[in-house]
């Protein structure tokens, strides 16, 4: 009988005999290496037999699994791994099918050890680069099974950790095997990403919970090797790093859905960590795609709770900080438009108390403090985005935000709300706070191009509002725009120190562009500083900010002409504090006196004119002895020491215009201009109207020529032309040109900022006057004929003169020749 068996065994195919010989009698002895080498040599010599070897090995493995002979299972998988690593011929595809069939068999097993064994074999296979492509291979089962292993809930924590790590490694192997192979099923399809990404995030999240238990250092060092967190993060980064432009959305969308489904936005920490991994892993030129998806998700959650929206905004803030400069992408203004829209919605929710504008039973109750936190987060995010932009784009964003600020009586560019005037005021404050963030650290060499009139004029108009918070925000924005050498912190404390060198101010020579900017906008700035000091609701912060503004103008944009104007402005403010007509409170009058003292003390030391400095220091010394309540050290403190009445403020405690003019005149300053008191010009801008009138397109010659109308002309007697006459004409022409430019500026400003009704009434009056003059001229040239027919009677019995043109009159024959 044994002879018959031996005979039958000899008739078996050689590849089967070689496969059988690698299995020892005792599985604990392991693979028979000598026979394994023979099998490998045979497979390399006869590659056409490789698929049969694989099929037979698969058959044996399936039988051993069914019989629970796990030792032989391990030997079979080891043999498969060695054959796979050794053979790279064209026939390997059929062998791979047998291999994957065996791996699938192991993964379907309930034994954790077999699942881990199958996963390790698959990972080895994933690292092999195949010479020939495969058209029919599918990895759907492996994606599903490895994802399931990532969520393993096995009772033993150690085994559970090993299973989860095996699942993570398996997903990493699938990604490596398929991501660069165009012939494979696209791993970036949503059906696969919706399994892979949540599985990775689940392990990241569970790792955070494990770390929060704070194990001992020894335990931590042991667990680090076993913890799946680092492996998960490495796998996630590898996945994102391989994502091309068109695959970013499919990779990020499951992250957003996972954070939604598990309410992870509210905690912020895990969401921020996820998107930090994303932003650092993807290619830098794709960063704006992630930001756009976050913005779209923020819009989709616009009616969700404030904590959820705040979490998304915090993630945006971190993403913008990580993104490279300019990575916001081509739709820069759309980014800011979305954030401003969320700001407006939050204000509406806070004031109305519900997400749908009603207070019906069942609607969500709004928590005001949560909405405030969201608003602050949005404002910080706007500033973070702006910091990534170049200067020219920041200027565009500043203009864009300025156009969104609502003005009473003007059409709003943001969606209207039912929150009324209070909502308008709040959105003004929020948008101005956004501008404060955008302008922080703003640096420009050309103030004219960076701050066009279309931005500066509306901004200055808000400094005239009655709301002190709005005025303070406007002043802070101006400080950020003007400060180009980081001098602003040095003016934080207003004082009358005798030596300003301790401030270490950075003063550069005023450029030509700066001179042009001050010529164009200087008078506007002076006027708004004056009117800001005049406001009764101005407090300590306002006056300190106004002092900083005056100081920055002096060190950043001042030439001799600007210095003269600033000194005139300071003296005008002193007169304002002395005036009883304005009915300013005692604190405001003392604050203005203190502001003037501090500023003149600063400007006199910047000009370095000894006589000027002497006069200023003498007045300050007198005030220190007799009237300390007129100095900043006594006024701008927590408990100011004020005098009950300021009626006796006179004499040596005041800065005298005559002495200042005399002291500066000797140093080449324009004494005539210094001697002229500063008077602010009140315009229609006080009504806070940004409306553009049609006056921009109407010729302004009507106003200009009105000065030269015939009724105002006076014949001057002829005078003798001498050298002195010509000399005086040349000298006076400079002043006349300046007056003419100022008059033209006033005319243009009137037509730009006056309401349409006022311009229409003005033009109508001019037209009526012109028509009356024409009628007078026609009455002179056209007379009624002396004939009786020249008088006709009207229907009411009154006689009227009928005008007949000269060419229609009938003259006597004696008069015609």
Short mmCIF file of N, CA, C and O in Angstrom, two decimals, residues 637-694:
data_model
loop_
_atom_site.label_atom_id
_atom_site.label_comp_id
_atom_site.label_asym_id
_atom_site.label_seq_id
_atom_site.Cartn_x
_atom_site.Cartn_y
_atom_site.Cartn_z
N UNK A 637 -5.14 111.08 34.60
CA UNK A 637 -4.89 110.08 35.63
C UNK A 637 -6.23 109.50 36.05
O UNK A 637 -7.30 109.99 35.65
N UNK A 638 -6.18 108.47 36.86
CA UNK A 638 -7.42 107.82 37.27
C UNK A 638 -8.31 108.75 38.09
O UNK A 638 -9.53 108.72 37.96
N UNK A 639 -7.72 109.57 38.93
CA UNK A 639 -8.50 110.51 39.75
C UNK A 639 -7.98 111.92 39.47
O UNK A 639 -7.11 112.44 40.20
N UNK A 640 -8.45 112.55 38.39
CA UNK A 640 -7.92 113.88 38.02
C UNK A 640 -8.28 114.95 39.06
O UNK A 640 -9.37 114.95 39.62
N UNK A 641 -7.31 115.85 39.27
CA UNK A 641 -7.52 116.98 40.20
C UNK A 641 -7.86 118.21 39.37
O UNK A 641 -6.98 118.84 38.78
N UNK A 642 -9.15 118.55 39.33
CA UNK A 642 -9.62 119.64 38.50
C UNK A 642 -10.00 120.84 39.36
O UNK A 642 -10.29 120.72 40.55
N UNK A 643 -10.02 121.99 38.71
CA UNK A 643 -10.45 123.23 39.38
C UNK A 643 -11.93 123.42 39.14
O UNK A 643 -12.46 123.04 38.09
N UNK A 644 -12.59 124.01 40.09
CA UNK A 644 -14.05 124.18 39.96
C UNK A 644 -14.41 125.13 38.83
O UNK A 644 -15.45 124.99 38.18
N UNK A 645 -13.56 126.12 38.58
CA UNK A 645 -13.86 127.11 37.54
C UNK A 645 -12.58 127.46 36.80
O UNK A 645 -11.49 127.52 37.39
N UNK A 646 -12.73 127.71 35.50
CA UNK A 646 -11.57 128.09 34.66
C UNK A 646 -11.70 129.52 34.16
O UNK A 646 -11.08 129.89 33.17
N UNK A 647 -12.46 130.32 34.86
CA UNK A 647 -12.67 131.70 34.39
C UNK A 647 -11.42 132.55 34.56
O UNK A 647 -11.23 133.55 33.85
N UNK A 648 -10.53 132.18 35.48
CA UNK A 648 -9.36 133.00 35.76
C UNK A 648 -8.10 132.49 35.09
O UNK A 648 -7.00 132.84 35.47
N UNK A 649 -8.29 131.64 34.08
CA UNK A 649 -7.12 131.15 33.34
C UNK A 649 -6.68 132.22 32.36
O UNK A 649 -7.34 132.48 31.34
N UNK A 650 -5.59 132.90 32.66
CA UNK A 650 -5.12 133.99 31.80
C UNK A 650 -3.67 134.30 32.15
O UNK A 650 -3.08 133.74 33.08
N UNK A 651 -3.12 135.19 31.36
CA UNK A 651 -1.78 135.69 31.64
C UNK A 651 -0.68 134.69 31.39
O UNK A 651 -0.60 134.06 30.32
N UNK A 652 0.17 134.50 32.38
CA UNK A 652 1.40 133.73 32.21
C UNK A 652 1.17 132.22 32.09
O UNK A 652 2.11 131.49 31.78
N UNK A 653 -0.04 131.73 32.34
CA UNK A 653 -0.29 130.29 32.21
C UNK A 653 -0.73 129.93 30.80
O UNK A 653 -1.01 128.76 30.51
N UNK A 654 -0.80 130.90 29.91
CA UNK A 654 -1.25 130.65 28.54
C UNK A 654 -0.07 130.79 27.58
O UNK A 654 0.87 131.56 27.81
N UNK A 655 -0.13 130.04 26.49
CA UNK A 655 0.86 130.15 25.42
C UNK A 655 0.45 131.30 24.50
O UNK A 655 -0.68 131.32 24.00
N UNK A 656 1.35 132.24 24.29
CA UNK A 656 1.02 133.45 23.55
C UNK A 656 1.41 133.31 22.09
O UNK A 656 2.56 132.95 21.77
N UNK A 657 0.46 133.61 21.23
CA UNK A 657 0.72 133.50 19.79
C UNK A 657 1.77 134.50 19.35
O UNK A 657 2.61 134.20 18.49
N UNK A 658 1.78 135.69 19.95
CA UNK A 658 2.73 136.72 19.55
C UNK A 658 4.17 136.29 19.83
O UNK A 658 5.07 136.45 18.99
N UNK A 659 4.40 135.71 21.02
CA UNK A 659 5.75 135.29 21.37
C UNK A 659 6.20 134.11 20.50
O UNK A 659 7.36 134.03 20.10
N UNK A 660 5.27 133.19 20.24
CA UNK A 660 5.63 132.05 19.40
C UNK A 660 5.96 132.50 17.99
O UNK A 660 6.94 132.06 17.37
N UNK A 661 5.16 133.43 17.47
CA UNK A 661 5.42 133.95 16.12
C UNK A 661 6.76 134.66 16.07
O UNK A 661 7.54 134.49 15.12
N UNK A 662 7.05 135.45 17.08
CA UNK A 662 8.31 136.19 17.12
C UNK A 662 9.51 135.24 17.20
O UNK A 662 10.51 135.43 16.51
N UNK A 663 9.39 134.20 18.05
CA UNK A 663 10.52 133.28 18.22
C UNK A 663 10.77 132.44 16.97
O UNK A 663 11.92 132.17 16.62
N UNK A 664 9.69 132.03 16.28
CA UNK A 664 9.87 131.21 15.08
C UNK A 664 10.21 132.03 13.86
O UNK A 664 10.78 131.52 12.89
N UNK A 665 9.83 133.30 13.86
CA UNK A 665 10.13 134.15 12.71
C UNK A 665 11.61 134.29 12.47
O UNK A 665 12.08 134.36 11.33
N UNK A 666 12.39 134.30 13.53
CA UNK A 666 13.83 134.42 13.38
C UNK A 666 14.49 133.19 12.81
O UNK A 666 15.66 133.24 12.41
N UNK A 667 13.77 132.08 12.78
CA UNK A 667 14.34 130.84 12.25
C UNK A 667 13.83 130.50 10.86
O UNK A 667 14.00 129.38 10.38
N UNK A 668 13.18 131.45 10.20
CA UNK A 668 12.77 131.26 8.82
C UNK A 668 11.37 130.74 8.62
O UNK A 668 10.98 130.43 7.49
N UNK A 669 10.59 130.63 9.68
CA UNK A 669 9.20 130.16 9.53
C UNK A 669 8.32 131.30 9.04
O UNK A 669 8.62 132.49 9.25
N UNK A 670 7.24 130.97 8.41
CA UNK A 670 6.31 131.95 7.83
C UNK A 670 5.56 132.66 8.94
O UNK A 670 4.60 132.14 9.51
N UNK A 671 5.99 133.89 9.28
CA UNK A 671 5.37 134.61 10.39
C UNK A 671 3.96 135.08 10.06
O UNK A 671 3.10 135.15 10.94
N UNK A 672 3.72 135.41 8.79
CA UNK A 672 2.37 135.86 8.43
C UNK A 672 1.36 134.74 8.65
O UNK A 672 0.26 134.97 9.17
N UNK A 673 1.73 133.54 8.27
CA UNK A 673 0.82 132.41 8.48
C UNK A 673 0.68 132.09 9.96
O UNK A 673 -0.40 131.73 10.42
N UNK A 674 1.78 132.23 10.70
CA UNK A 674 1.72 131.97 12.14
C UNK A 674 0.82 132.97 12.84
O UNK A 674 0.12 132.63 13.80
N UNK A 675 0.85 134.18 12.38
CA UNK A 675 0.05 135.23 13.03
C UNK A 675 -1.43 135.12 12.69
O UNK A 675 -2.26 135.76 13.34
N UNK A 676 -1.77 134.30 11.67
CA UNK A 676 -3.17 134.15 11.29
C UNK A 676 -3.81 133.05 12.13
O UNK A 676 -3.36 131.91 12.08
N UNK A 677 -4.83 133.36 12.91
CA UNK A 677 -5.46 132.32 13.74
C UNK A 677 -6.10 131.24 12.88
O UNK A 677 -6.61 131.52 11.79
N UNK A 678 -6.02 130.02 13.38
CA UNK A 678 -6.63 128.89 12.67
C UNK A 678 -8.13 128.86 12.94
O UNK A 678 -8.56 128.91 14.10
N UNK A 679 -8.91 128.79 11.87
CA UNK A 679 -10.37 128.70 11.98
C UNK A 679 -10.83 127.51 11.15
O UNK A 679 -10.62 127.50 9.93
N UNK A 680 -11.41 126.49 11.77
CA UNK A 680 -11.87 125.32 10.99
C UNK A 680 -13.04 125.69 10.09
O UNK A 680 -13.88 126.52 10.45
N UNK A 681 -13.06 125.10 8.92
CA UNK A 681 -14.14 125.35 7.97
C UNK A 681 -15.21 124.29 8.12
O UNK A 681 -14.94 123.10 8.01
N UNK A 682 -16.42 124.70 8.38
CA UNK A 682 -17.53 123.76 8.54
C UNK A 682 -18.16 123.52 7.17
O UNK A 682 -18.54 124.45 6.48
N UNK A 683 -18.25 122.26 6.82
CA UNK A 683 -18.80 121.89 5.50
C UNK A 683 -19.95 120.95 5.68
O UNK A 683 -20.33 120.58 6.80
N UNK A 684 -20.50 120.54 4.55
CA UNK A 684 -21.62 119.59 4.58
C UNK A 684 -21.20 118.22 5.05
O UNK A 684 -22.03 117.34 5.26
N UNK A 685 -19.90 118.01 5.24
CA UNK A 685 -19.42 116.71 5.70
C UNK A 685 -19.93 116.40 7.10
O UNK A 685 -19.99 115.23 7.50
N UNK A 686 -20.30 117.44 7.84
CA UNK A 686 -20.79 117.23 9.20
C UNK A 686 -22.04 116.36 9.22
O UNK A 686 -22.39 115.80 10.25
N UNK A 687 -22.73 116.27 8.11
CA UNK A 687 -23.95 115.46 8.07
C UNK A 687 -23.65 114.01 7.78
O UNK A 687 -24.55 113.19 7.60
N UNK A 688 -22.35 113.67 7.69
CA UNK A 688 -21.94 112.27 7.48
C UNK A 688 -22.51 111.68 6.21
O UNK A 688 -22.98 110.56 6.18
N UNK A 689 -22.53 112.45 5.15
CA UNK A 689 -23.07 111.94 3.89
C UNK A 689 -21.93 111.54 3.00
O UNK A 689 -21.07 112.35 2.68
N UNK A 690 -21.93 110.29 2.56
CA UNK A 690 -20.94 109.81 1.60
C UNK A 690 -21.51 109.80 0.18
O UNK A 690 -20.91 109.27 -0.71
N UNK A 691 -22.71 110.34 0.03
CA UNK A 691 -23.38 110.24 -1.26
C UNK A 691 -22.61 111.02 -2.32
O UNK A 691 -22.21 112.15 -2.13
N UNK A 692 -22.42 110.41 -3.44
CA UNK A 692 -21.75 111.06 -4.57
C UNK A 692 -22.79 111.78 -5.41
O UNK A 692 -23.74 111.18 -5.89
N UNK A 693 -22.61 113.07 -5.58
CA UNK A 693 -23.60 113.84 -6.34
C UNK A 693 -23.19 113.90 -7.79
O UNK A 693 -22.07 113.59 -8.18
N UNK A 694 -24.15 114.35 -8.61
CA UNK A 694 -23.84 114.51 -10.03
C UNK A 694 -22.99 115.74 -10.27
O UNK A 694 -22.59 116.02 -11.39
#
